[in-house]
XYZ file of C-alpha atoms in Angstrom:
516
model
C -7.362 -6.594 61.042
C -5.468 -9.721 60.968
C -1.625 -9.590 63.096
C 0.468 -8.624 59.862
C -1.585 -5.992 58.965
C -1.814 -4.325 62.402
C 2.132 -4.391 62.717
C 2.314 -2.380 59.133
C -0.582 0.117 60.724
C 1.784 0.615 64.172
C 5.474 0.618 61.855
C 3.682 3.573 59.850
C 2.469 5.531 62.897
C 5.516 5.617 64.370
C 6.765 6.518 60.927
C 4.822 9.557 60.136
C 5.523 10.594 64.339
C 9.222 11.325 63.213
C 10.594 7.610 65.079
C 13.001 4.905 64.010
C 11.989 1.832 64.822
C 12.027 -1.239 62.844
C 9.916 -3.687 63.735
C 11.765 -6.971 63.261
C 9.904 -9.894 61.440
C 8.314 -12.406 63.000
C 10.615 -15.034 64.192
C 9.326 -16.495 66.888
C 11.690 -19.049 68.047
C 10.494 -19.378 71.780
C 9.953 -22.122 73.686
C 6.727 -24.043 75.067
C 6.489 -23.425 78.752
C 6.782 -27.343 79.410
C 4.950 -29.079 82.139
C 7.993 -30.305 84.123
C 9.040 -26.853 84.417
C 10.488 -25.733 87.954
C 10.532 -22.305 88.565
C 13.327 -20.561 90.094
C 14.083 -19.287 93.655
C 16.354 -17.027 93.953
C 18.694 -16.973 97.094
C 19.348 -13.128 96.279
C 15.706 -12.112 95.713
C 14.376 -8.858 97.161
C 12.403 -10.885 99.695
C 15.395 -12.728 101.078
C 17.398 -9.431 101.261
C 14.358 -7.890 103.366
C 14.571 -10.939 105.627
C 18.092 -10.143 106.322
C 17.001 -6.876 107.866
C 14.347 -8.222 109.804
C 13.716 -10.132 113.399
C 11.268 -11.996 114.786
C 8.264 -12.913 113.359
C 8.522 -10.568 110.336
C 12.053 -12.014 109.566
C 10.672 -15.353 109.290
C 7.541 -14.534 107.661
C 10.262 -12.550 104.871
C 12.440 -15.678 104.862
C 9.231 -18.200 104.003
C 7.607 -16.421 101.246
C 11.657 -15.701 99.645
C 11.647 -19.961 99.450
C 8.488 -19.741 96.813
C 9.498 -19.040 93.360
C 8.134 -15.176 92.358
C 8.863 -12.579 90.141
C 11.859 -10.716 89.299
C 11.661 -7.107 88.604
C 14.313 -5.311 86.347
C 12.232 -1.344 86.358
C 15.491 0.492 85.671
C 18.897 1.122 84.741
C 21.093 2.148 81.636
C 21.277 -1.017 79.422
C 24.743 -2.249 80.411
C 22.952 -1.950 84.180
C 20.075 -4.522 83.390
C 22.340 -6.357 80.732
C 24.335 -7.354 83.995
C 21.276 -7.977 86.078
C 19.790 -10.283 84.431
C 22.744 -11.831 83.265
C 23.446 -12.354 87.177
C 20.238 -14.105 87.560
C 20.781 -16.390 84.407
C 23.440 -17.171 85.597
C 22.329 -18.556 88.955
C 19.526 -19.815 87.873
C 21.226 -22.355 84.816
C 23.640 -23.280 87.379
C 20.876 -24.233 89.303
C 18.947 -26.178 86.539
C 15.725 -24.234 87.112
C 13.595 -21.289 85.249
C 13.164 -17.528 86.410
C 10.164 -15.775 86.069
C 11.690 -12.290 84.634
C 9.373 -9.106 84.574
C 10.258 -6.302 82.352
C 8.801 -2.993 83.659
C 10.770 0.329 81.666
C 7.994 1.354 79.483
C 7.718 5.238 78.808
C 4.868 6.449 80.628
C 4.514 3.498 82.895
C 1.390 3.282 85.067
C 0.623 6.736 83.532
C 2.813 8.567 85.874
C 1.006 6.900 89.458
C 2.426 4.945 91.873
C 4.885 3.135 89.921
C 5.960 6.339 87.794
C 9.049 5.817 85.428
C 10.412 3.961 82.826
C 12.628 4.924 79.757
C 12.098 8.671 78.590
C 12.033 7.799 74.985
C 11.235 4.681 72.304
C 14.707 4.538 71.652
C 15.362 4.369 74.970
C 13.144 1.492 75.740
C 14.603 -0.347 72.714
C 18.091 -0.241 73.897
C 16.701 -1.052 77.162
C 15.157 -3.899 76.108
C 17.318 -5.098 73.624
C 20.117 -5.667 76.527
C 17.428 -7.486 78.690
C 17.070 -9.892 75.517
C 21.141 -10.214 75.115
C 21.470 -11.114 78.415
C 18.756 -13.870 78.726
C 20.613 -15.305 75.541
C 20.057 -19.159 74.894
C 19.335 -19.649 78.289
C 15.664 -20.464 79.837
C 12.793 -17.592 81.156
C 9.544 -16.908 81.283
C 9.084 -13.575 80.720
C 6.585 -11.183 81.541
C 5.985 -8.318 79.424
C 5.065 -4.504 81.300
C 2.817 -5.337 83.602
C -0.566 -3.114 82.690
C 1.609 -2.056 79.612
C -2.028 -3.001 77.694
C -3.946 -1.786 80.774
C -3.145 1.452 80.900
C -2.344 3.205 77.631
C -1.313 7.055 76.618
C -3.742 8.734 75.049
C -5.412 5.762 74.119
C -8.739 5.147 72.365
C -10.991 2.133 72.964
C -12.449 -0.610 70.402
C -15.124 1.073 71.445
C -14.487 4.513 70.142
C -13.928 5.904 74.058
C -10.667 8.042 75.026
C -9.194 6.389 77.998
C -8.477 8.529 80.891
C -4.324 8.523 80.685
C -3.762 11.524 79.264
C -0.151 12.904 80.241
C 0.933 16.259 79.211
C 4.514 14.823 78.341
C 3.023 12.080 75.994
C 2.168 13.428 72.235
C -1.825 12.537 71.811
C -1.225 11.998 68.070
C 1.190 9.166 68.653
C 1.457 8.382 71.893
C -0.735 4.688 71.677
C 0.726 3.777 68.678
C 4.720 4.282 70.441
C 3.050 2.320 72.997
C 2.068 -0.808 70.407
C 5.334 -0.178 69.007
C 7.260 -0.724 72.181
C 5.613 -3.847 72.758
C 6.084 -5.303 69.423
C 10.015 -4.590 69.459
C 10.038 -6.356 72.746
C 8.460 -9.448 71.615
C 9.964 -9.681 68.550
C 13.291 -9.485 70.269
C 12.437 -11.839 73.768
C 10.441 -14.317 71.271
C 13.353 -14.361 69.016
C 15.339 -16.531 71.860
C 15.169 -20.149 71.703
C 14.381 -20.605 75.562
C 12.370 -18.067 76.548
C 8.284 -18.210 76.996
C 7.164 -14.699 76.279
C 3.413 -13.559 78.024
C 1.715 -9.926 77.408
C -0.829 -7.718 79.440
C -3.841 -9.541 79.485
C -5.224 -7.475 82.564
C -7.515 -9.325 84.493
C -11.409 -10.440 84.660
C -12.474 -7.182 87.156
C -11.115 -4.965 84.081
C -11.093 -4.963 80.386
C -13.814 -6.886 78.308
C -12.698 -9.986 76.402
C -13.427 -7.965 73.331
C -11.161 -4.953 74.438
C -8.134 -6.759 75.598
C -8.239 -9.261 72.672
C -7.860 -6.005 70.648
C -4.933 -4.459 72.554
C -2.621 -8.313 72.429
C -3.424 -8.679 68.733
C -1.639 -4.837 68.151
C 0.867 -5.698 70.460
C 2.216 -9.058 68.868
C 0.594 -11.138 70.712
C 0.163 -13.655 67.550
C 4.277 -14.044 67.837
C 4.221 -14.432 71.345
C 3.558 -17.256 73.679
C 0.445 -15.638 75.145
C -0.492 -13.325 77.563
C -0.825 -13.324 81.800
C -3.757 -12.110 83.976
C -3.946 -10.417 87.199
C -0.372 -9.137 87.663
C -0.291 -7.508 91.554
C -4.040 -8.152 91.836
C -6.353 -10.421 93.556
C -9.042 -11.780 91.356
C -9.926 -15.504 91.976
C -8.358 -18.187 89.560
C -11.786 -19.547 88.921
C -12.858 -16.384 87.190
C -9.544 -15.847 85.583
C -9.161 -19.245 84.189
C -12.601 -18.494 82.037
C -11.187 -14.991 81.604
C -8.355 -16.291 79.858
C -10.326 -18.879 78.106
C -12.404 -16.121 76.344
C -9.674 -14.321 75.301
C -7.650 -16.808 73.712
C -11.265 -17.806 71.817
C -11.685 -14.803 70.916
C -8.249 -14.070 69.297
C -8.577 -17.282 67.277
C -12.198 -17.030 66.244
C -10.849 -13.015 64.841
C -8.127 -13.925 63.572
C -8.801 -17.327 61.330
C -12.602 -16.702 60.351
C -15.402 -13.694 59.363
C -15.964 -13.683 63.196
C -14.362 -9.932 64.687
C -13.033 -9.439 68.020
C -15.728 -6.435 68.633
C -18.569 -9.603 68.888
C -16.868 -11.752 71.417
C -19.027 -12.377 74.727
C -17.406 -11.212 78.201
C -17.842 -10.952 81.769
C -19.973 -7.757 80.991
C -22.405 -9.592 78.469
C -23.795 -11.898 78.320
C -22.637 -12.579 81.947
C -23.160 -11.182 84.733
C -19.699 -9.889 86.142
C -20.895 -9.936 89.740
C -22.521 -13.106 89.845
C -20.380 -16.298 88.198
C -23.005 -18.587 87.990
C -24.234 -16.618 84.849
C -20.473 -17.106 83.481
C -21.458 -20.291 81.753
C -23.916 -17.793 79.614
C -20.611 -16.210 78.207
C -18.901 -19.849 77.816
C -22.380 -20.608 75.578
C -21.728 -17.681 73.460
C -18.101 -19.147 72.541
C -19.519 -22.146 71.666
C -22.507 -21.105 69.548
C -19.582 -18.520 67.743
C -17.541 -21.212 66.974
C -20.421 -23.521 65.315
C -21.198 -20.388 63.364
C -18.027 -19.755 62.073
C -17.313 -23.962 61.647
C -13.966 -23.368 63.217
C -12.757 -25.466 66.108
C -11.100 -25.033 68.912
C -7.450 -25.637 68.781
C -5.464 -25.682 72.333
C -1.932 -25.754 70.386
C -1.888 -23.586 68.249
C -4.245 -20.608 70.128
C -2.472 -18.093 72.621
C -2.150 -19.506 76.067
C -1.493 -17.613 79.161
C -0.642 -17.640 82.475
C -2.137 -16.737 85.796
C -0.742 -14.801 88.855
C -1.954 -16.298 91.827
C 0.796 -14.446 94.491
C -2.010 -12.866 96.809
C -5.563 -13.983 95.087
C -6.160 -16.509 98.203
C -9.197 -14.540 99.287
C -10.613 -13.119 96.376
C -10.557 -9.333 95.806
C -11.402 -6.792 98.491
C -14.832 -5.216 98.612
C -14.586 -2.038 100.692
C -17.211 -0.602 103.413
C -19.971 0.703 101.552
C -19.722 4.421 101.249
C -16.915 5.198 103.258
C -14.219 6.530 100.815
C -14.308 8.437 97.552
C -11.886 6.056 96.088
C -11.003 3.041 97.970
C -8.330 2.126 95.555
C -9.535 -1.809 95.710
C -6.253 -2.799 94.478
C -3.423 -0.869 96.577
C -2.660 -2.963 99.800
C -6.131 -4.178 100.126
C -6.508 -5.430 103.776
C -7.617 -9.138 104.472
C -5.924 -10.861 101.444
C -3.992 -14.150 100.804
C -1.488 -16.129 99.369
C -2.955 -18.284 96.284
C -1.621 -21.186 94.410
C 1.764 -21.965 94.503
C 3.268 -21.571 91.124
C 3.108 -24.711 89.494
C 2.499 -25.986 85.335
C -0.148 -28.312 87.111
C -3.503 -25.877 85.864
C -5.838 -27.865 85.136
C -6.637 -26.163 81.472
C -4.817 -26.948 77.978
C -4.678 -23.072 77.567
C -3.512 -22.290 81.231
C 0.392 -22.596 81.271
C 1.319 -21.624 84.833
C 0.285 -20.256 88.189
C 3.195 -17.807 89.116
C 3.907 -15.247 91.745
C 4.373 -12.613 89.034
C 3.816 -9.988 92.274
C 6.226 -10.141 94.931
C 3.930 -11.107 97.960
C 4.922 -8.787 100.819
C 5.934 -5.800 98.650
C 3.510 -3.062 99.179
C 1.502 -1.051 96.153
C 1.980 1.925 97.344
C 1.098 4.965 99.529
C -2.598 4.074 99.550
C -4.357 7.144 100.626
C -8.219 6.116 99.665
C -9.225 9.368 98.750
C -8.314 11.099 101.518
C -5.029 13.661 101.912
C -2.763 10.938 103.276
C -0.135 9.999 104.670
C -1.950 7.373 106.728
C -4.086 4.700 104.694
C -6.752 5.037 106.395
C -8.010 1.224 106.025
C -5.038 0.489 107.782
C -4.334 3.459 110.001
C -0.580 3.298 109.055
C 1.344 4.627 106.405
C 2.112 2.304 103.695
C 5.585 1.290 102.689
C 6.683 2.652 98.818
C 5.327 0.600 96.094
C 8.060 -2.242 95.843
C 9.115 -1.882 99.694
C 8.507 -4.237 102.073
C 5.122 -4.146 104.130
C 5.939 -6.434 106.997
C 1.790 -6.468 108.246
C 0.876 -7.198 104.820
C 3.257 -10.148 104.320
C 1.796 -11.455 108.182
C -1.789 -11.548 106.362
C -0.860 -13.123 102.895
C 0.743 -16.095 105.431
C -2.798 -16.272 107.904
C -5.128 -16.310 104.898
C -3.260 -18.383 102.094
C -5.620 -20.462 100.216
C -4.512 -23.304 100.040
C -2.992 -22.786 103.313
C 1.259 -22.542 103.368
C 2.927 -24.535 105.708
C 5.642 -22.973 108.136
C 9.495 -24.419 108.284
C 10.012 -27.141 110.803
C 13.512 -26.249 110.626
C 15.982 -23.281 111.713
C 19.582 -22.720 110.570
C 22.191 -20.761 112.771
C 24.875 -19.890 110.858
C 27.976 -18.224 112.793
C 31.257 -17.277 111.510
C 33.896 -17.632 114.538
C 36.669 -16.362 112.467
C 38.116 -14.258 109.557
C 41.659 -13.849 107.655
C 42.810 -13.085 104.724
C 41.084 -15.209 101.854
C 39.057 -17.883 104.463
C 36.909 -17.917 107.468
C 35.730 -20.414 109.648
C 31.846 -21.477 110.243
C 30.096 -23.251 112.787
C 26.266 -23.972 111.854
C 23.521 -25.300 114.189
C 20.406 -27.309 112.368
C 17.235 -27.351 114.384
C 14.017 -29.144 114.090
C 11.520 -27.326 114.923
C 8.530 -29.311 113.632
C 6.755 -31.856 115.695
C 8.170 -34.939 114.240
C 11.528 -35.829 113.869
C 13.611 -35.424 110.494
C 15.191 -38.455 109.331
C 18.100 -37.997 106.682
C 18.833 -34.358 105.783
C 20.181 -32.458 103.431
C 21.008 -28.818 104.435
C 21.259 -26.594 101.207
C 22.006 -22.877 100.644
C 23.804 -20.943 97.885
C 27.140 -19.409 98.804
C 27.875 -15.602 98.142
C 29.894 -14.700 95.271
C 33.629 -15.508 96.089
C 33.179 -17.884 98.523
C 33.652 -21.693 98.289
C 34.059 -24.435 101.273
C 37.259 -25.616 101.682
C 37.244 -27.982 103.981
C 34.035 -29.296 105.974
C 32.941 -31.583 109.036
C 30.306 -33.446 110.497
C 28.488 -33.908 106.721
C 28.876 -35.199 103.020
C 29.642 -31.733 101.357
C 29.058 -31.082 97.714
C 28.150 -28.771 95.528
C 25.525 -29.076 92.742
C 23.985 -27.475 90.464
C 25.135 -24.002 91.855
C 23.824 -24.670 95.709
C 26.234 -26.136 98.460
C 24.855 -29.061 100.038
C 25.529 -30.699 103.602
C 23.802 -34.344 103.826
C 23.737 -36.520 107.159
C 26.057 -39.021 108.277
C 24.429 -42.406 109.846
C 25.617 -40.977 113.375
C 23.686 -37.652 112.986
C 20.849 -38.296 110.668
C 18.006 -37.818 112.917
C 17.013 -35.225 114.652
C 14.206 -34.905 117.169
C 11.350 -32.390 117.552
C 13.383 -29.563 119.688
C 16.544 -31.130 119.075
C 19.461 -29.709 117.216
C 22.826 -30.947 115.415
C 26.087 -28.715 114.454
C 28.365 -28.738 111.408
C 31.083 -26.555 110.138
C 33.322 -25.681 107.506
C 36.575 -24.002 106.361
C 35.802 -21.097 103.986
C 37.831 -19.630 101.007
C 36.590 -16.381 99.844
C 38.013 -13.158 98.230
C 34.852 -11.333 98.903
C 34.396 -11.440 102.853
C 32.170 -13.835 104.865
C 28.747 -12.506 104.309
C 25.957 -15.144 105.576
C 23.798 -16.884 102.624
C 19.991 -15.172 102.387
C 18.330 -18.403 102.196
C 18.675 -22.428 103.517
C 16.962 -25.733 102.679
C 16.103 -28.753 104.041
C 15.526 -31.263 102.028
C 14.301 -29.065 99.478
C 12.005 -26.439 101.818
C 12.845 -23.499 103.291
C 14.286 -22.776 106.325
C 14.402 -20.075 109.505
C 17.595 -18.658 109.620
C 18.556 -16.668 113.173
């Protein structure tokens, strides 16, 4: 069933199940996730704001993973709530020249009712929703990322393979319930795709889940022909390695179903005629691509086939492989123990189909309560009791640091930022710049965003400007290098109708910074 024909097959389920919904046509109009792209960091992010309640060690592990671009997560609200969200972060991140990574997570029956329960109530609900999300990205520039395991994990769902999938909820209608799901996606990239600067991904799951087959069957119902692609292991940990052939597969497979006799139910996978547990048989599956394509006499075509993206937030290490027989359910991917950092995101993949490594996952925000079979509270791998899913797990963020792969380097510079004095509509600040590297910096320029409301007034001691959104403080000749240990001061006059709260996140010279 080719893309048009599945989109008149969802419309008329959701028809004859009572719902409005009108699929718009295609449009696309979205743009090509180009290889100069830099990706956003957001001085307000959630990680930034959980460094701000931390000390110590945890505050500055919090403050170095908030100066990597990740995710960011817009799970609820009325429509005029998210419609001023993510306008907020649009607008921060045009003044700032650079490109968010937005995640949309409201679907009805989200994560079938598990750890991250929620989402709209209704198909209309999720339209508005999502409609508002798509007004307020506007003509500006995102990547976004569409429900994560919105193709994963389905309502009442049945397989390519004829097998009912075990989401069942008693809320959900079984008669229509998958179908509202296709829906839901379709309306959302018909409206995100519709923008002219947005790159729009769907659910691709990852390599330790769906066959190529499977998944290539779910982002053909779901629009992925209109979108830019799809993105693998969202909040997991598979290696790139296997993801990048993963990926490959898929977007084969979708272009050998969808423009020749060849159907998506006969495309090779990890399962067959690899081995999914041992990767040197993966080149088996790459064989089968190859040998489908000569049969068919189509070629490969790396422009116009679905590309995808890759989250590499906390797949340093590889997935976790618990003790051998020692829980009923180790729940593999909630706050596995032992895990790290991957990638950085960065266009630079490597593969014509790959269009990003991104921090889709927040690194340092737990899963969940992760129980492992057992009654809980305590996760019992851990012998603590997890943070909420979307909190912040201070031991967890320690470990992505100690076992990133490639390994992250820590700031060689600290920021002390005091405010000596408040009145009405200015304050005064004093700020103290430390190196606290082993060689000395040479030239600086000290960067941070400013709360809303506030604007420098008058400063000392350095060049101020501000550009592209961000304040900037750049060295004199007098006090341009600083020694290992060795610290300078600067200050400013404020003006500010909104109080003198201290900035979540400083730069040097483009890298994050320690704040005390």
């Amino acid at each position: 069933m080719h893309a048009s024909t599945t989109r008149r097959a969802i419309g008329a389920a959701v028809a004859a199940a009572g719902l409005v919904l009108t699929l718009v046509p295609a449009t696309a109009a979205s743009a090509d996730l180009a290889s100069d792209t830099t990706f956003y960091v957001d001085p307000l992010s959630t990680t930034a704001q959980a460094a701000a309640g931390l000390s110590g060690q945890a505050r500055a592990d919090a403050q170095l993973l908030a100066s990597f671009p990740s995710g960011s997560w817009f799970t609820k609200g009325t429509p005029a709530e998210v419609h001023a969200a993510v306008d907020a972060l649009l607008d921060r991140s045009s003044a700032a020249g650079e490109v968010p990574v937005v995640v949309v997570y409201n679907l009805p029956f989200r994560d079938c009712a598990q750890y991250s329960a929620g989402g709209a109530t209704s198909t209309a609900e999720y339209v508005a929703w999502i409609d508002a999300v798509a007004d307020a990205i506007g003509d500006r520039e995102a990547v976004v990322i569409v429900e994560p395991d919105g193709l994963g994990i389905i309502p009442w769902y049945t397989t390519i393979n004829g097998e009912l999938e075990w989401c069942r909820p008693a809320e959900a209608d079984p008669a229509t319930a998958a179908s509202e799901r296709f829906a839901q996606l379709n309306h959302a990239v018909d409206v995100l795709t519709a923008l002219p600067g947005t790159s729009v991904y769907l659910d691709g799951t990852h390599s330790g889940w769906l066959g190529v087959g499977d998944i290539s069957d779910r982002l053909i119902k779901a629009g992925v022909a209109e979108a830019d692609g799809f993105y693998l292991n969202a909040s997991n940990y598979i290696e790139t390695e296997r993801l990048l052939k993963y990926g490959t597969w898929i977007s084969d497979c979708i272009h050998l179903d969808q423009n020749s006799w060849w159907q998506r139910e006969w495309c090779g996978s990890q399962y067959y005629p690899a081995n999914p547990d041992d990767f040197s048989t993966w080149g088996l599956t790459d064989a089968a691509y190859d040998q489908a394509f000569a049969d068919t006499g189509l070629a490969r075509d790396p422009e116009s086939q679905a590309h995808f993206v890759i989250d590499t937030s906390r797949n340093g290490q590889g997935p976790w492989t618990a003790p051998a027989g020692k829980y009923s359910d180790a729940e593999v991917w909630c706050n596995p123990p032992g895990r790290g950092l991957g990638i950085p995101p960065t266009t630079d993949t490597g593969s014509a189909l790959a269009d990003a490594f991104l921090w889709i996952k927040v690194p340092g925000e737990s899963d969940g309560r992760c129980f492992r079979g057992t009654g809980g509270p305590t996760d019992p791998e851990r012998g603590i009791v997890d943070p909420e899913a979307g909190q912040w797990f201070v031991e967890q963020a320690a470990e992505l640091i100690a076992l990133a792969e490639p390994p992250v380097a820590r700031p060689t510079c600290d920021v002390e930022y005091i405010v000596h004095g408040t009145w009405p509509g200015g304050f005064n600040v004093q700020i103290w710049l430390k190196n606290t590297g082993t060689k000395p910096i040479s030239g600086w320029d000290l960067a941070w965003t400013l709360p809303a409301g506030q604007s420098v007034a008058n400063g000392w001691s350095a060049a101020w400007a501000v550009e592209e959104g961000r304040q900037h403080a750049r060295s004199l000749d007098w006090n341009k290098v600083i020694k290992p240990g060795q610290r300078t001061t600067i200050g400013f006059i404020g003006a500010t109708s909104s109080g003198a709260a201290e900035p979540l996140l400083f730069t040097v010279n483009g890298r994050g910074c320690t704040s005390s």
